[in-house]
XYZ file of C-alpha atoms in Angstrom:
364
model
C -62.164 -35.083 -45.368
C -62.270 -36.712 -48.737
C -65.367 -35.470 -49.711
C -64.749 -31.915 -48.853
C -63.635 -30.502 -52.408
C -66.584 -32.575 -53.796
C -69.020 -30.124 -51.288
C -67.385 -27.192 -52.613
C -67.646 -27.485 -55.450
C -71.069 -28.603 -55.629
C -71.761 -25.309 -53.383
C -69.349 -23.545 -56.053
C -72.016 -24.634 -58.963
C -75.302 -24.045 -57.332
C -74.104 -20.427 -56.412
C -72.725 -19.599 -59.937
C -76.267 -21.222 -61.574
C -78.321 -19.553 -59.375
C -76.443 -16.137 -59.786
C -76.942 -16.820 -63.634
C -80.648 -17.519 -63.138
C -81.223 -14.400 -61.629
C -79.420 -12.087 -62.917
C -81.148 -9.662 -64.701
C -78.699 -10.024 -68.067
C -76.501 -12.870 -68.959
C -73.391 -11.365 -70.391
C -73.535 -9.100 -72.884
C -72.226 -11.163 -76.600
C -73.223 -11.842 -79.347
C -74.060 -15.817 -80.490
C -70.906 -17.142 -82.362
C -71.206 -20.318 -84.505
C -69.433 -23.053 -83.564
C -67.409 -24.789 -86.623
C -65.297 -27.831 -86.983
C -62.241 -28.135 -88.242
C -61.175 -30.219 -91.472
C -58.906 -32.879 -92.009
C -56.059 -30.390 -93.932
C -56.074 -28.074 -90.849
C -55.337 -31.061 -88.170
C -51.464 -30.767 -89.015
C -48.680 -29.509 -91.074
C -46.452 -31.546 -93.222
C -43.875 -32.088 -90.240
C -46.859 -33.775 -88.683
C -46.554 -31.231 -85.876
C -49.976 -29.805 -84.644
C -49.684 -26.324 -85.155
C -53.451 -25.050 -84.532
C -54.877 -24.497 -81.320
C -55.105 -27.000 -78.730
C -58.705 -28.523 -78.215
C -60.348 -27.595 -75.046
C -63.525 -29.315 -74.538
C -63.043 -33.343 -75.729
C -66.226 -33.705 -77.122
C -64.966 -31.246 -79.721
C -62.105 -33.386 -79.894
C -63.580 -36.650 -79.942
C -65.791 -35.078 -82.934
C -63.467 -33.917 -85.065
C -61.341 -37.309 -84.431
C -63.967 -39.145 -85.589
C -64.189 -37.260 -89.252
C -60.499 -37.216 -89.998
C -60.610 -40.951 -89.138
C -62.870 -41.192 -92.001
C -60.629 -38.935 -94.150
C -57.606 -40.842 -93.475
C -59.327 -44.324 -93.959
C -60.928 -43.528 -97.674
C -57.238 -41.840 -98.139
C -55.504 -44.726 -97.065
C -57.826 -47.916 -97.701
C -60.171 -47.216 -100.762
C -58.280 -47.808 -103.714
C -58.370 -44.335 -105.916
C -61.516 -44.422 -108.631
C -63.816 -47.403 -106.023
C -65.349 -45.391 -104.416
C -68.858 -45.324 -104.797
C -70.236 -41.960 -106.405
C -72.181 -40.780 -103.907
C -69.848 -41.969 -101.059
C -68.862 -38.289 -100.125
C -72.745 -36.925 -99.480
C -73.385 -38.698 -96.296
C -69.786 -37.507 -95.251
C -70.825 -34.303 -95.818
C -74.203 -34.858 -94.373
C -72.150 -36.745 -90.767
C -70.058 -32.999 -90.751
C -73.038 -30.769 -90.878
C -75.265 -32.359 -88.095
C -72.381 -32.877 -86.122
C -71.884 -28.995 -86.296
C -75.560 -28.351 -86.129
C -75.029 -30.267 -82.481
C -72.378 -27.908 -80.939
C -74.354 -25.068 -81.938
C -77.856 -26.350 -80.459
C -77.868 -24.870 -76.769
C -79.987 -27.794 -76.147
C -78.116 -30.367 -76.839
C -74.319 -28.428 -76.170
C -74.694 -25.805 -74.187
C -71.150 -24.479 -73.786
C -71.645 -23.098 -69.887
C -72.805 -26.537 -69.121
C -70.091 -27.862 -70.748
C -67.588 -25.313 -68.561
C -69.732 -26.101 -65.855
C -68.320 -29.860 -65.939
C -65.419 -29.451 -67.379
C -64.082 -26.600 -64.462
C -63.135 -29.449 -61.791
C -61.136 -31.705 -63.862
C -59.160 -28.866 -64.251
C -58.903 -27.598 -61.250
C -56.892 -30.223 -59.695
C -53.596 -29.031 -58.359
C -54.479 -28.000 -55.813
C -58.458 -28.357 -56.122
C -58.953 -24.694 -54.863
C -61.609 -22.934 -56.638
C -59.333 -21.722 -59.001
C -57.674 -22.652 -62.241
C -53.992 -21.711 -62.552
C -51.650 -21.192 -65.672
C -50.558 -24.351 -64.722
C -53.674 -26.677 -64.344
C -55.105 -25.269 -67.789
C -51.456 -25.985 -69.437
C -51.412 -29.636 -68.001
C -54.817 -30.083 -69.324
C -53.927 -28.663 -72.669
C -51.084 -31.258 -72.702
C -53.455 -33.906 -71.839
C -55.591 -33.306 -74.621
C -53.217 -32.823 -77.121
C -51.174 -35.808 -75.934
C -54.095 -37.835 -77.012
C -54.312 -36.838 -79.742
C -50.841 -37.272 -81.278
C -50.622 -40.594 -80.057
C -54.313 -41.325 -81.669
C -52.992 -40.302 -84.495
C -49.597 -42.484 -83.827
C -51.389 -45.663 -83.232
C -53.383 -44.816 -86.544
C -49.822 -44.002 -88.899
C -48.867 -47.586 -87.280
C -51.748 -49.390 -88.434
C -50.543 -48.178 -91.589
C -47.103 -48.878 -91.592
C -46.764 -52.233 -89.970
C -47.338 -54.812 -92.606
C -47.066 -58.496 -90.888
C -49.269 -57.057 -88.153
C -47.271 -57.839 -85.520
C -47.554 -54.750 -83.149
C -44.175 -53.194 -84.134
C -42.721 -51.201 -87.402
C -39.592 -52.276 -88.663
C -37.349 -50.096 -90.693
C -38.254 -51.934 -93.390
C -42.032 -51.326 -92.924
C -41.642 -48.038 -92.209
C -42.525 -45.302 -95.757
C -41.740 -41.594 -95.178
C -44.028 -39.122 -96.230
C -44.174 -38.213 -99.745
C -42.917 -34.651 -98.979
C -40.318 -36.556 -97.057
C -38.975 -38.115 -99.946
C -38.764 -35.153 -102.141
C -37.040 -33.186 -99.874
C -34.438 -35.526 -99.621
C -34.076 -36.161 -103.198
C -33.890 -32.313 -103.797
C -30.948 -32.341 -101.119
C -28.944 -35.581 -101.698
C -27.065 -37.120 -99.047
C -26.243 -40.165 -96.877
C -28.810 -42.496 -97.351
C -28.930 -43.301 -93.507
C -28.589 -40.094 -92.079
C -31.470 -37.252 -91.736
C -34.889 -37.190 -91.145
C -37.043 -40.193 -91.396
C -33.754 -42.166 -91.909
C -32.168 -45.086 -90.803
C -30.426 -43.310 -87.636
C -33.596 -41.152 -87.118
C -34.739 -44.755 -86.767
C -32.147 -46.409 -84.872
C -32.169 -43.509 -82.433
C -35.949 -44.066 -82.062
C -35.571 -47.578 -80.730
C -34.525 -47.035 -77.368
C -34.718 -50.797 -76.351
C -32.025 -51.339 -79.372
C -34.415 -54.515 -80.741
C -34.565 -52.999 -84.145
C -38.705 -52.641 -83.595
C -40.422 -49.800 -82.785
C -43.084 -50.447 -80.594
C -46.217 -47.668 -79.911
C -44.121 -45.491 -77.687
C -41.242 -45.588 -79.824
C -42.977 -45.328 -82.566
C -44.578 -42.151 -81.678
C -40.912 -40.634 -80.137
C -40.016 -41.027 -84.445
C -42.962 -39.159 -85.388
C -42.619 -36.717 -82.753
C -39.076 -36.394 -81.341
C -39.468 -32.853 -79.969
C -42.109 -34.660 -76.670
C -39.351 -37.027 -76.184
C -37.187 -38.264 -73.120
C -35.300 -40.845 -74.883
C -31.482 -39.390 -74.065
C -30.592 -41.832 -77.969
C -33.107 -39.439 -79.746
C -32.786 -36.229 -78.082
C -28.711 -36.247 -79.162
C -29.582 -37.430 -82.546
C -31.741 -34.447 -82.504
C -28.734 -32.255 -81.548
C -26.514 -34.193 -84.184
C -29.067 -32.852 -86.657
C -29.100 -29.553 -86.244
C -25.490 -30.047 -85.983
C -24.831 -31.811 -89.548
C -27.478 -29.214 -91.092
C -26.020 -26.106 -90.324
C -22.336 -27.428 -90.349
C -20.433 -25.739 -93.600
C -17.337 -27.225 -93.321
C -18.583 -30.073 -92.353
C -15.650 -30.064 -89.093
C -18.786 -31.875 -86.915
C -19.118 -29.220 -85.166
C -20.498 -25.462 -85.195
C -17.856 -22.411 -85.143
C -19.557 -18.886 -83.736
C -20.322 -17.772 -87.630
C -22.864 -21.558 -88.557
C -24.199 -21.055 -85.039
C -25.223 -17.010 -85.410
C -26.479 -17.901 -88.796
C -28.988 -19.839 -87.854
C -29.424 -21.333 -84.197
C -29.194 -18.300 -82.369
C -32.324 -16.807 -85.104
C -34.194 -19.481 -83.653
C -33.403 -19.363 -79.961
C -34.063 -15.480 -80.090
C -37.231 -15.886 -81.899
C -38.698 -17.904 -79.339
C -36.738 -15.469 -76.636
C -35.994 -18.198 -74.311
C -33.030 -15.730 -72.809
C -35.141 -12.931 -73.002
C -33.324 -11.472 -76.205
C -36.576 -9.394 -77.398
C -35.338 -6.193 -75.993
C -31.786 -6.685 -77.690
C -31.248 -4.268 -79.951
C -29.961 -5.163 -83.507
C -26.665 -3.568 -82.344
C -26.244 -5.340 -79.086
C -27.828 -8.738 -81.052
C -24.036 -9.935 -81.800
C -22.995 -9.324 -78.192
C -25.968 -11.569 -77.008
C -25.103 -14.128 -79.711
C -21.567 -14.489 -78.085
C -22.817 -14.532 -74.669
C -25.188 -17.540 -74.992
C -22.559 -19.075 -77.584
C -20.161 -18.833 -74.692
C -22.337 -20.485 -72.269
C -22.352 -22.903 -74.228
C -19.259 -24.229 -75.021
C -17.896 -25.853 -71.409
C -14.516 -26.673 -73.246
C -13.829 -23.454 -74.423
C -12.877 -24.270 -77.503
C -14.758 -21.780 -80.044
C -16.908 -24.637 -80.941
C -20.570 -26.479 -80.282
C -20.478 -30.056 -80.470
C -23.771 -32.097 -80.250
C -23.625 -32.414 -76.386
C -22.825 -28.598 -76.153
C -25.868 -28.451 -78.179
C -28.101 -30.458 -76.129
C -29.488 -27.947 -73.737
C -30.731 -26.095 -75.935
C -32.185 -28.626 -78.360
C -35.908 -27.965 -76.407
C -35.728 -24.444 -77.711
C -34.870 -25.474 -81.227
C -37.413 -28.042 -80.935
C -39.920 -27.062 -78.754
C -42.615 -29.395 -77.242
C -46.653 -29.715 -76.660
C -45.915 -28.820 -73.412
C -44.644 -25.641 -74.930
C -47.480 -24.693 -76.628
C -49.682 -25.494 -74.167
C -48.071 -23.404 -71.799
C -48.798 -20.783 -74.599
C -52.441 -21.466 -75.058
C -52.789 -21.287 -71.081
C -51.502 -18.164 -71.058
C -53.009 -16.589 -73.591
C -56.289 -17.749 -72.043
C -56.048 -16.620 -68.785
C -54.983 -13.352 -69.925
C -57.918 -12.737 -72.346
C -60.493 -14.653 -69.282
C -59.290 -13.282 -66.418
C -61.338 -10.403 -65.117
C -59.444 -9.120 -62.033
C -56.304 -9.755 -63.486
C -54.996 -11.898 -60.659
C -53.425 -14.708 -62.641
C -56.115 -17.608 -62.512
C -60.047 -17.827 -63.487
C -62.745 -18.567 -60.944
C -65.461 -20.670 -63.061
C -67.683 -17.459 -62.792
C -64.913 -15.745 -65.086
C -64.805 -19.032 -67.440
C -68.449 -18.954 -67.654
C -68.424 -15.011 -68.785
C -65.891 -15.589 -71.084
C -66.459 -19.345 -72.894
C -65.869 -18.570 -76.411
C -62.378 -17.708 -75.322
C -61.729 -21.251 -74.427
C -63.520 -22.467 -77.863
C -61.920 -19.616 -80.212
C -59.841 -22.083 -82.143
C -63.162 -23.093 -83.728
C -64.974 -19.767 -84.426
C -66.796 -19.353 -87.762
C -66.408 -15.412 -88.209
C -62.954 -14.665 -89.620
C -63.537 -10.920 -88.005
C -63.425 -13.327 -84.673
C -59.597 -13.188 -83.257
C -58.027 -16.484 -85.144
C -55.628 -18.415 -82.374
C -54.609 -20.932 -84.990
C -52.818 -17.808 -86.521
C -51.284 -16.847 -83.384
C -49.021 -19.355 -83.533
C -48.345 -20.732 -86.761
């Protein structure tokens, strides 16, 4: 029995290759160039990844590789030693690396669907890739990534080497610090702080370790119950005028409930801007268990996802948008035939042609 989904999908491929083979025209599009991505595009100054998700990981491992290099001679090579010609061969890496993706022969992007179709199509292992399967393997990739990218900002950060930051080791971000000196306030409290910090260590050793570590860095993907109510207690203390610690209806509609309709969570797009304030109360109201015409920060919590939403979020997004654009008979999941007639829809966060529909724009 085990090695039934193995047969079909090996019968799957053959029948798909050897429909391709003979058909009398391969699908009719035009050849788009392939094109990496530099270092500045990788993130935005939160650190949040806000272009598209990476499908295929050799794209991923690829483009890794360069902004390692980026980050090291940003990081490590003092400013004015490094050699002259030091950036030519960098230059030089980039192009033949894009020169590969874009040589059929050596990555051919059906063959690359081809392979990558069944370690999608895993729950269940049907045939057939779901919403679901394609956002779970979105998340994958992108989980990877942020904590590559974690275990690199620690290297960084932890002086005496020992495998942990300390509060002490830890420097904010440069447009971390200005922000805070351009909006004065408790030394301890806000964003990159020492309660941002302490909230971060879940074990309560005064160390981050990796996982911690990364939690700091990214507190939206987190399931630490210390972080996620500092998180409310945030949005709390930056929205709170008269500073009460808590929100009345007027700091909430101000602000949070912009957000939370924005990203129509409670299906507020078809409010009008007349009925907007009645929807503001509703939600306000479900809210606040005490009824007491406030939020505090755990009246605040189940909403805190919304306010700060997650990569699993976004690659719910990207799976969507996907399948919509991929799937030919419209009946909510892609056959590999459909993948294979449609790949550049799965690699259009890396298309050359700005005429091409940009998906890093689609949700910035």
């Amino acid at each position: 029995m085990a090695r039934s989904p193995v047969l079909i999908y090996l019968g799957v491929v053959l029948f798909v290759l050897l429909f391709l083979s003979f058909a009398p025209n391969r699908p009719n599009r035009p050849h788009r160039r392939l094109k990496l991505r530099s270092a500045a595009d990788l993130s935005d100054q939160t650190g949040r990844d806000r272009r598209g998700i990476p499908f295929d990981p050799v794209i991923a491992d690829i483009e890794r590789r360069r902004e390692d290099r980026e980050w090291e001679r940003a990081h490590f090579l003092p400013q004015g030693h490094a050699p002259a010609m030091e950036a030519q061969p960098e230059w030089e890496d980039f192009m033949d690396a894009e020169d590969y993706i874009n040589d059929e022969e050596r990555f051919n992007v059906t063959d690359r669907i081809v392979q990558l179709f069944p370690k999608i199509d895993v729950a269940p292992a049907d045939g057939f890739v779901s919403s679901d399967e394609l956002a779970e393997w979105n998340r994958r990739q992108v989980e990877q990534e942020v904590m590559h990218r974690t275990q690199r900002d620690m290297e960084l950060h932890d002086k005496n080497h020992d495998g942990f930051i300390s509060f002490e080791e830890y420097e904010p971000p440069s447009w971390a610090r200005r922000y805070h000196d351009d909006n004065a306030t408790d030394d301890k409290v806000g964003w990159w702080k020492e309660e941002h910090f302490n909230a971060s260590d879940m074990d309560g050793d005064g160390l981050l370790n990796l996982t911690e570590f990364n939690d700091f860095l990214h507190p939206a993907d987190t399931n630490n119950p210390k972080l996620i109510h500092w998180l409310s207690k945030e949005e709390i203390r930056e929205r709170d005028k008269d500073k009460d610690g808590k929100l009345n209806f007027q700091e909430y509609f101000n602000g949070l409930f912009d957000l939370i309709r924005k990203d129509d969570v409670y299906n507020f797009t078809h409010e009008s801007d007349s009925s907007s304030d009645a929807a503001a109360k509703r939600l306000f109201s479900q809210l606040d268990h005490n009824n007491d015409g406030y939020l505090s920060e755990d009246e605040l919590i189940p909403v805190i996802g919304d306010l700060h939403p997650s990569e699993h979020y976004y690659a719910k997004q990207q799976a969507d948008y996907v399948i919509s654009e991929a799937d030919t008979d419209k009946d909510g999941r892609l056959t590999l035939k459909e993948m294979i007639e449609n790949p550049y829809v799965f690699y259009s966060a890396i298309f050359a042609e700005k005429d091409d529909y940009n998906y890093h724009d689609e949700f910035r």
